[in-house]
């Protein structure tokens, strides 16, 4: 499929010397939905702002729709819709005027039908003539989304679109993303809600300390999520694991007080009884037994911790 965003060796060092992006290389295909996860200060907003031409890169290059974001700024900017993380709206304007004006900024002719459709899609139609300052926080966020869509962009960036919004708006947003996907719009969103990434993304990227730690298909990440573990707590700590048990796939825990066996949750019949029997034959006293399943959240936390 056609590449819509191509990021090559992108670096950003802010004026104070802080390196916010460290050699990021990433492609996003047309019509794909990529979710970027990462802790506070990871560099997610810096990355999005750079692609949108708001922050200047210090190294590397980026193209959107085949156009260079610096040399062909106007072309790339008109392909892009951005919903920023910070709420910024013009308090005294009305949603109707705000959206009409926004299209004008991209040099597009007036189109009341599109303004109407976007306002209705985001459940803001009955507020079209209200002053923006009288809207609630969630409505203002909807308006920012409307504003990003009114010039019919091919690429949409959503920087934490659902931070602090209610369940209703979150689900509206997910539905909207689905609808845009069907229209072939490419979407990059950042989120702190892992279930949000699970719900709507095709691929998941993890950023920490300005580095892209991983980009992976959601399905294959989910398969990794399917890992389960059997943890056998021992009566006494072990110096090393008996060979018979390590041959079966058991590992010794860091504190030497348990042995752990990992298996795939969808694997056909894992012989737990047989495994426990081997533990007993090896002469180990068992204190307790647990099974647990690793979540995407744990995978994410492990990744970010390992990178520090
Ligand atoms: N103008 C600036 N000058 C210096 N440092 C900056 C500037 N803007 C951002 N930073 C730093 O760059 C790092 C990345 O910030 P960024 O806003 O990209 O993080 P983020 O991943 O979006 O975080 P969050 O999840 O909190 O939104 C942070 O350490 C931040 O303090
Ligand atoms: Mg941010």
Short mmCIF file of N, CA and C in Angstrom, two decimals, residues 73-192:
data_model
loop_
_atom_site.label_atom_id
_atom_site.label_comp_id
_atom_site.label_asym_id
_atom_site.label_seq_id
_atom_site.Cartn_x
_atom_site.Cartn_y
_atom_site.Cartn_z
N UNK A 73 5.78 23.04 2.39
CA UNK A 73 4.97 23.19 3.60
C UNK A 73 3.48 23.36 3.30
N UNK A 74 3.15 24.23 2.33
CA UNK A 74 1.73 24.50 2.07
C UNK A 74 0.99 23.24 1.60
N UNK A 75 1.63 22.48 0.73
CA UNK A 75 0.97 21.24 0.26
C UNK A 75 0.76 20.26 1.41
N UNK A 76 1.81 20.06 2.21
CA UNK A 76 1.65 19.05 3.27
C UNK A 76 0.64 19.54 4.29
N UNK A 77 0.69 20.83 4.63
CA UNK A 77 -0.23 21.33 5.65
C UNK A 77 -1.69 21.19 5.21
N UNK A 78 -1.94 21.34 3.90
CA UNK A 78 -3.33 21.25 3.46
C UNK A 78 -3.81 19.79 3.44
N UNK A 79 -2.86 18.85 3.45
CA UNK A 79 -3.26 17.43 3.51
C UNK A 79 -3.56 16.99 4.94
N UNK A 80 -3.11 17.82 5.91
CA UNK A 80 -3.12 17.41 7.31
C UNK A 80 -4.21 18.11 8.12
N UNK A 81 -4.87 17.33 8.98
CA UNK A 81 -5.73 17.91 10.01
C UNK A 81 -5.10 17.60 11.36
N UNK A 82 -5.06 18.59 12.23
CA UNK A 82 -4.42 18.38 13.54
C UNK A 82 -5.37 18.74 14.67
N UNK A 83 -5.56 17.79 15.57
CA UNK A 83 -6.30 18.08 16.80
C UNK A 83 -5.25 18.16 17.90
N UNK A 84 -4.91 19.37 18.34
CA UNK A 84 -3.81 19.51 19.30
C UNK A 84 -4.19 19.03 20.69
N UNK A 85 -3.16 18.75 21.48
CA UNK A 85 -3.38 18.27 22.85
C UNK A 85 -3.99 19.37 23.71
N UNK A 86 -3.50 20.60 23.52
CA UNK A 86 -4.00 21.72 24.33
C UNK A 86 -5.26 22.28 23.70
N UNK A 87 -6.22 22.62 24.56
CA UNK A 87 -7.45 23.25 24.06
C UNK A 87 -7.17 24.71 23.74
N UNK A 88 -7.29 25.06 22.49
CA UNK A 88 -7.15 26.47 22.13
C UNK A 88 -8.30 26.82 21.20
N UNK A 89 -9.15 27.67 21.65
CA UNK A 89 -10.26 28.08 20.79
C UNK A 89 -10.50 29.57 20.97
N UNK A 90 -11.17 30.10 20.00
CA UNK A 90 -11.43 31.53 19.98
C UNK A 90 -12.74 31.79 20.75
N UNK A 91 -12.61 32.26 22.00
CA UNK A 91 -13.74 32.30 22.94
C UNK A 91 -14.98 33.04 22.43
N UNK A 92 -14.79 34.12 21.68
CA UNK A 92 -15.95 34.95 21.32
C UNK A 92 -16.61 34.54 20.02
N UNK A 93 -15.94 33.64 19.28
CA UNK A 93 -16.51 33.20 18.01
C UNK A 93 -17.60 32.16 18.23
N UNK A 94 -18.31 31.82 17.16
CA UNK A 94 -19.27 30.72 17.21
C UNK A 94 -18.66 29.54 16.45
N UNK A 95 -19.07 28.31 16.76
CA UNK A 95 -18.56 27.16 16.00
C UNK A 95 -18.75 27.34 14.49
N UNK A 96 -19.92 27.84 14.09
CA UNK A 96 -20.19 28.00 12.65
C UNK A 96 -19.12 28.89 11.99
N UNK A 97 -18.89 30.07 12.58
CA UNK A 97 -17.92 30.99 11.99
C UNK A 97 -16.50 30.44 12.05
N UNK A 98 -16.21 29.81 13.18
CA UNK A 98 -14.89 29.25 13.39
C UNK A 98 -14.53 28.24 12.29
N UNK A 99 -15.48 27.35 11.98
CA UNK A 99 -15.22 26.33 10.96
C UNK A 99 -15.18 26.94 9.56
N UNK A 100 -16.05 27.89 9.33
CA UNK A 100 -16.08 28.54 8.01
C UNK A 100 -14.74 29.24 7.76
N UNK A 101 -14.26 29.92 8.79
CA UNK A 101 -12.99 30.65 8.70
C UNK A 101 -11.82 29.68 8.50
N UNK A 102 -11.89 28.55 9.22
CA UNK A 102 -10.83 27.55 9.13
C UNK A 102 -10.61 27.06 7.71
N UNK A 103 -11.70 26.79 7.00
CA UNK A 103 -11.57 26.36 5.59
C UNK A 103 -10.86 27.44 4.78
N UNK A 104 -11.24 28.68 5.06
CA UNK A 104 -10.64 29.81 4.36
C UNK A 104 -9.13 29.87 4.53
N UNK A 105 -8.68 29.50 5.73
CA UNK A 105 -7.23 29.53 6.01
C UNK A 105 -6.46 28.61 5.07
N UNK A 106 -7.13 27.56 4.59
CA UNK A 106 -6.48 26.63 3.67
C UNK A 106 -6.74 27.03 2.22
N UNK A 107 -7.30 28.22 2.03
CA UNK A 107 -7.53 28.72 0.68
C UNK A 107 -8.68 28.00 -0.02
N UNK A 108 -9.55 27.33 0.78
CA UNK A 108 -10.65 26.59 0.17
C UNK A 108 -11.90 27.48 0.07
N UNK A 109 -12.71 27.25 -0.95
CA UNK A 109 -13.94 28.03 -1.07
C UNK A 109 -14.92 27.70 0.06
N UNK A 110 -15.83 28.62 0.31
CA UNK A 110 -16.86 28.37 1.34
C UNK A 110 -17.67 27.14 0.97
N UNK A 111 -18.05 26.36 1.97
CA UNK A 111 -18.86 25.18 1.69
C UNK A 111 -19.73 24.88 2.92
N UNK A 112 -20.91 25.55 2.96
CA UNK A 112 -21.77 25.41 4.14
C UNK A 112 -22.21 23.96 4.38
N UNK A 113 -22.33 23.17 3.28
CA UNK A 113 -22.76 21.77 3.47
C UNK A 113 -21.73 21.00 4.30
N UNK A 114 -20.44 21.23 4.00
CA UNK A 114 -19.40 20.50 4.75
C UNK A 114 -19.38 20.97 6.20
N UNK A 115 -19.50 22.27 6.40
CA UNK A 115 -19.50 22.80 7.78
C UNK A 115 -20.67 22.16 8.54
N UNK A 116 -21.81 22.09 7.90
CA UNK A 116 -22.99 21.51 8.55
C UNK A 116 -22.75 20.03 8.87
N UNK A 117 -22.21 19.29 7.90
CA UNK A 117 -22.00 17.87 8.11
C UNK A 117 -21.03 17.60 9.27
N UNK A 118 -19.94 18.38 9.28
CA UNK A 118 -18.95 18.18 10.34
C UNK A 118 -19.54 18.52 11.70
N UNK A 119 -20.29 19.60 11.77
CA UNK A 119 -20.92 19.98 13.05
C UNK A 119 -21.90 18.90 13.51
N UNK A 120 -22.64 18.35 12.57
CA UNK A 120 -23.61 17.30 12.93
C UNK A 120 -22.88 16.02 13.35
N UNK A 121 -21.83 15.67 12.60
CA UNK A 121 -21.06 14.46 12.94
C UNK A 121 -20.53 14.53 14.36
N UNK A 122 -20.20 15.72 14.81
CA UNK A 122 -19.62 15.84 16.15
C UNK A 122 -20.64 16.32 17.18
N UNK A 123 -21.90 16.16 16.85
CA UNK A 123 -23.00 16.52 17.78
C UNK A 123 -22.88 17.95 18.28
N UNK A 124 -22.55 18.87 17.39
CA UNK A 124 -22.42 20.28 17.79
C UNK A 124 -23.41 21.16 17.04
N UNK A 125 -24.31 20.53 16.30
CA UNK A 125 -25.19 21.31 15.43
C UNK A 125 -26.03 22.30 16.24
N UNK A 126 -26.54 21.86 17.38
CA UNK A 126 -27.39 22.77 18.17
C UNK A 126 -26.57 23.87 18.86
N UNK A 127 -25.25 23.79 18.77
CA UNK A 127 -24.41 24.82 19.38
C UNK A 127 -23.75 25.70 18.32
N UNK A 128 -24.20 25.58 17.08
CA UNK A 128 -23.46 26.24 16.00
C UNK A 128 -23.38 27.74 16.16
N UNK A 129 -24.39 28.34 16.80
CA UNK A 129 -24.39 29.79 16.93
C UNK A 129 -24.09 30.27 18.35
N UNK A 130 -23.66 29.35 19.21
CA UNK A 130 -23.32 29.76 20.59
C UNK A 130 -21.89 30.29 20.62
N UNK A 131 -21.62 31.17 21.56
CA UNK A 131 -20.22 31.59 21.70
C UNK A 131 -19.40 30.42 22.25
N UNK A 132 -18.21 30.25 21.71
CA UNK A 132 -17.41 29.08 22.08
C UNK A 132 -17.16 29.03 23.58
N UNK A 133 -17.01 30.21 24.20
CA UNK A 133 -16.72 30.20 25.65
C UNK A 133 -17.87 29.62 26.47
N UNK A 134 -19.05 29.52 25.87
CA UNK A 134 -20.16 28.94 26.63
C UNK A 134 -20.25 27.43 26.45
N UNK A 135 -19.36 26.84 25.66
CA UNK A 135 -19.37 25.38 25.48
C UNK A 135 -18.64 24.69 26.64
N UNK A 136 -19.03 23.45 26.89
CA UNK A 136 -18.33 22.68 27.93
C UNK A 136 -16.97 22.22 27.39
N UNK A 137 -16.13 21.70 28.28
CA UNK A 137 -14.79 21.23 27.88
C UNK A 137 -14.86 20.17 26.78
N UNK A 138 -15.78 19.21 26.97
CA UNK A 138 -15.92 18.13 25.98
C UNK A 138 -16.40 18.67 24.63
N UNK A 139 -17.30 19.67 24.69
CA UNK A 139 -17.79 20.27 23.43
C UNK A 139 -16.67 21.03 22.73
N UNK A 140 -15.83 21.69 23.52
CA UNK A 140 -14.69 22.41 22.91
C UNK A 140 -13.75 21.43 22.22
N UNK A 141 -13.58 20.27 22.85
CA UNK A 141 -12.71 19.27 22.24
C UNK A 141 -13.33 18.77 20.93
N UNK A 142 -14.67 18.57 20.95
CA UNK A 142 -15.33 18.19 19.70
C UNK A 142 -15.12 19.24 18.63
N UNK A 143 -15.17 20.50 19.05
CA UNK A 143 -15.01 21.59 18.08
C UNK A 143 -13.60 21.56 17.48
N UNK A 144 -12.61 21.24 18.31
CA UNK A 144 -11.24 21.15 17.78
C UNK A 144 -11.14 20.04 16.73
N UNK A 145 -11.87 18.95 16.99
CA UNK A 145 -11.86 17.85 16.02
C UNK A 145 -12.55 18.31 14.74
N UNK A 146 -13.68 19.01 14.92
CA UNK A 146 -14.41 19.52 13.75
C UNK A 146 -13.51 20.45 12.93
N UNK A 147 -12.77 21.28 13.65
CA UNK A 147 -11.90 22.24 12.98
C UNK A 147 -10.80 21.54 12.19
N UNK A 148 -10.33 20.40 12.73
CA UNK A 148 -9.28 19.66 12.03
C UNK A 148 -9.83 18.94 10.79
N UNK A 149 -11.16 18.76 10.74
CA UNK A 149 -11.74 17.96 9.65
C UNK A 149 -12.36 18.79 8.54
N UNK A 150 -12.57 20.08 8.82
CA UNK A 150 -13.41 20.87 7.92
C UNK A 150 -12.75 21.14 6.56
N UNK A 151 -11.43 20.99 6.48
CA UNK A 151 -10.80 21.12 5.15
C UNK A 151 -10.56 19.74 4.52
N UNK A 152 -11.25 18.73 5.02
CA UNK A 152 -11.22 17.37 4.48
C UNK A 152 -9.81 16.84 4.27
N UNK A 153 -9.03 16.73 5.36
CA UNK A 153 -7.65 16.29 5.25
C UNK A 153 -7.54 14.80 4.92
N UNK A 154 -6.40 14.41 4.36
CA UNK A 154 -6.15 12.99 4.08
C UNK A 154 -5.42 12.32 5.24
N UNK A 155 -4.82 13.16 6.08
CA UNK A 155 -4.10 12.63 7.24
C UNK A 155 -4.59 13.39 8.47
N UNK A 156 -4.95 12.64 9.50
CA UNK A 156 -5.45 13.29 10.70
C UNK A 156 -4.57 12.91 11.90
N UNK A 157 -4.11 13.94 12.62
CA UNK A 157 -3.36 13.71 13.85
C UNK A 157 -4.25 14.04 15.03
N UNK A 158 -4.36 13.10 15.94
CA UNK A 158 -5.17 13.31 17.14
C UNK A 158 -4.25 13.17 18.34
N UNK A 159 -3.93 14.30 18.96
CA UNK A 159 -2.98 14.25 20.09
C UNK A 159 -3.78 14.17 21.39
N UNK A 160 -3.88 12.97 21.92
CA UNK A 160 -4.68 12.68 23.12
C UNK A 160 -6.10 13.21 23.01
N UNK A 161 -6.81 12.72 22.00
CA UNK A 161 -8.15 13.25 21.74
C UNK A 161 -9.14 12.96 22.85
N UNK A 162 -8.89 11.96 23.65
CA UNK A 162 -9.91 11.61 24.64
C UNK A 162 -9.42 11.81 26.07
N UNK A 163 -8.35 12.60 26.25
CA UNK A 163 -7.89 12.87 27.62
C UNK A 163 -8.97 13.67 28.33
N UNK A 164 -9.42 13.15 29.44
CA UNK A 164 -10.40 13.87 30.26
C UNK A 164 -11.78 14.03 29.63
N UNK A 165 -12.15 13.16 28.72
CA UNK A 165 -13.51 13.26 28.19
C UNK A 165 -14.35 12.08 28.66
N UNK A 166 -15.67 12.25 28.61
CA UNK A 166 -16.52 11.19 29.15
C UNK A 166 -16.62 10.00 28.17
N UNK A 167 -17.17 8.92 28.71
CA UNK A 167 -17.25 7.67 27.94
C UNK A 167 -18.01 7.88 26.63
N UNK A 168 -19.06 8.70 26.68
CA UNK A 168 -19.88 8.95 25.48
C UNK A 168 -19.05 9.56 24.37
N UNK A 169 -18.29 10.59 24.70
CA UNK A 169 -17.48 11.25 23.68
C UNK A 169 -16.38 10.32 23.18
N UNK A 170 -15.83 9.54 24.10
CA UNK A 170 -14.77 8.61 23.68
C UNK A 170 -15.31 7.66 22.62
N UNK A 171 -16.53 7.15 22.88
CA UNK A 171 -17.08 6.21 21.90
C UNK A 171 -17.47 6.90 20.60
N UNK A 172 -17.96 8.14 20.70
CA UNK A 172 -18.25 8.94 19.48
C UNK A 172 -16.98 9.08 18.66
N UNK A 173 -15.89 9.35 19.40
CA UNK A 173 -14.62 9.58 18.73
C UNK A 173 -14.16 8.31 18.01
N UNK A 174 -14.30 7.19 18.70
CA UNK A 174 -13.91 5.91 18.09
C UNK A 174 -14.74 5.65 16.83
N UNK A 175 -16.05 5.95 16.92
CA UNK A 175 -16.91 5.76 15.74
C UNK A 175 -16.47 6.67 14.60
N UNK A 176 -16.13 7.90 14.97
CA UNK A 176 -15.70 8.86 13.94
C UNK A 176 -14.41 8.37 13.26
N UNK A 177 -13.49 7.86 14.07
CA UNK A 177 -12.24 7.35 13.52
C UNK A 177 -12.52 6.20 12.55
N UNK A 178 -13.46 5.36 12.92
CA UNK A 178 -13.83 4.23 12.06
C UNK A 178 -14.39 4.70 10.72
N UNK A 179 -15.23 5.73 10.80
CA UNK A 179 -15.84 6.28 9.59
C UNK A 179 -14.77 6.89 8.69
N UNK A 180 -13.84 7.61 9.30
CA UNK A 180 -12.77 8.24 8.52
C UNK A 180 -11.87 7.18 7.89
N UNK A 181 -11.63 6.10 8.64
CA UNK A 181 -10.82 5.01 8.11
C UNK A 181 -11.47 4.47 6.84
N UNK A 182 -12.81 4.31 6.89
CA UNK A 182 -13.51 3.79 5.72
C UNK A 182 -13.41 4.74 4.53
N UNK A 183 -13.19 6.03 4.83
CA UNK A 183 -13.02 6.99 3.73
C UNK A 183 -11.57 7.04 3.26
N UNK A 184 -10.71 6.24 3.89
CA UNK A 184 -9.31 6.18 3.45
C UNK A 184 -8.40 7.19 4.11
N UNK A 185 -8.89 7.86 5.17
CA UNK A 185 -8.05 8.83 5.87
C UNK A 185 -7.01 8.08 6.73
N UNK A 186 -5.80 8.59 6.72
CA UNK A 186 -4.72 8.02 7.53
C UNK A 186 -4.74 8.72 8.88
N UNK A 187 -4.65 7.96 9.96
CA UNK A 187 -4.81 8.57 11.28
C UNK A 187 -3.65 8.20 12.21
N UNK A 188 -3.08 9.20 12.84
CA UNK A 188 -2.07 8.96 13.88
C UNK A 188 -2.60 9.57 15.17
N UNK A 189 -2.72 8.75 16.20
CA UNK A 189 -3.20 9.30 17.45
C UNK A 189 -2.25 8.96 18.59
N UNK A 190 -2.21 9.83 19.59
CA UNK A 190 -1.45 9.51 20.79
C UNK A 190 -2.48 9.28 21.89
N UNK A 191 -2.13 8.41 22.79
CA UNK A 191 -3.06 8.16 23.88
C UNK A 191 -2.33 7.57 25.08
N UNK A 192 -2.91 7.79 26.25
CA UNK A 192 -2.40 7.13 27.44
C UNK A 192 -3.30 5.95 27.81
#
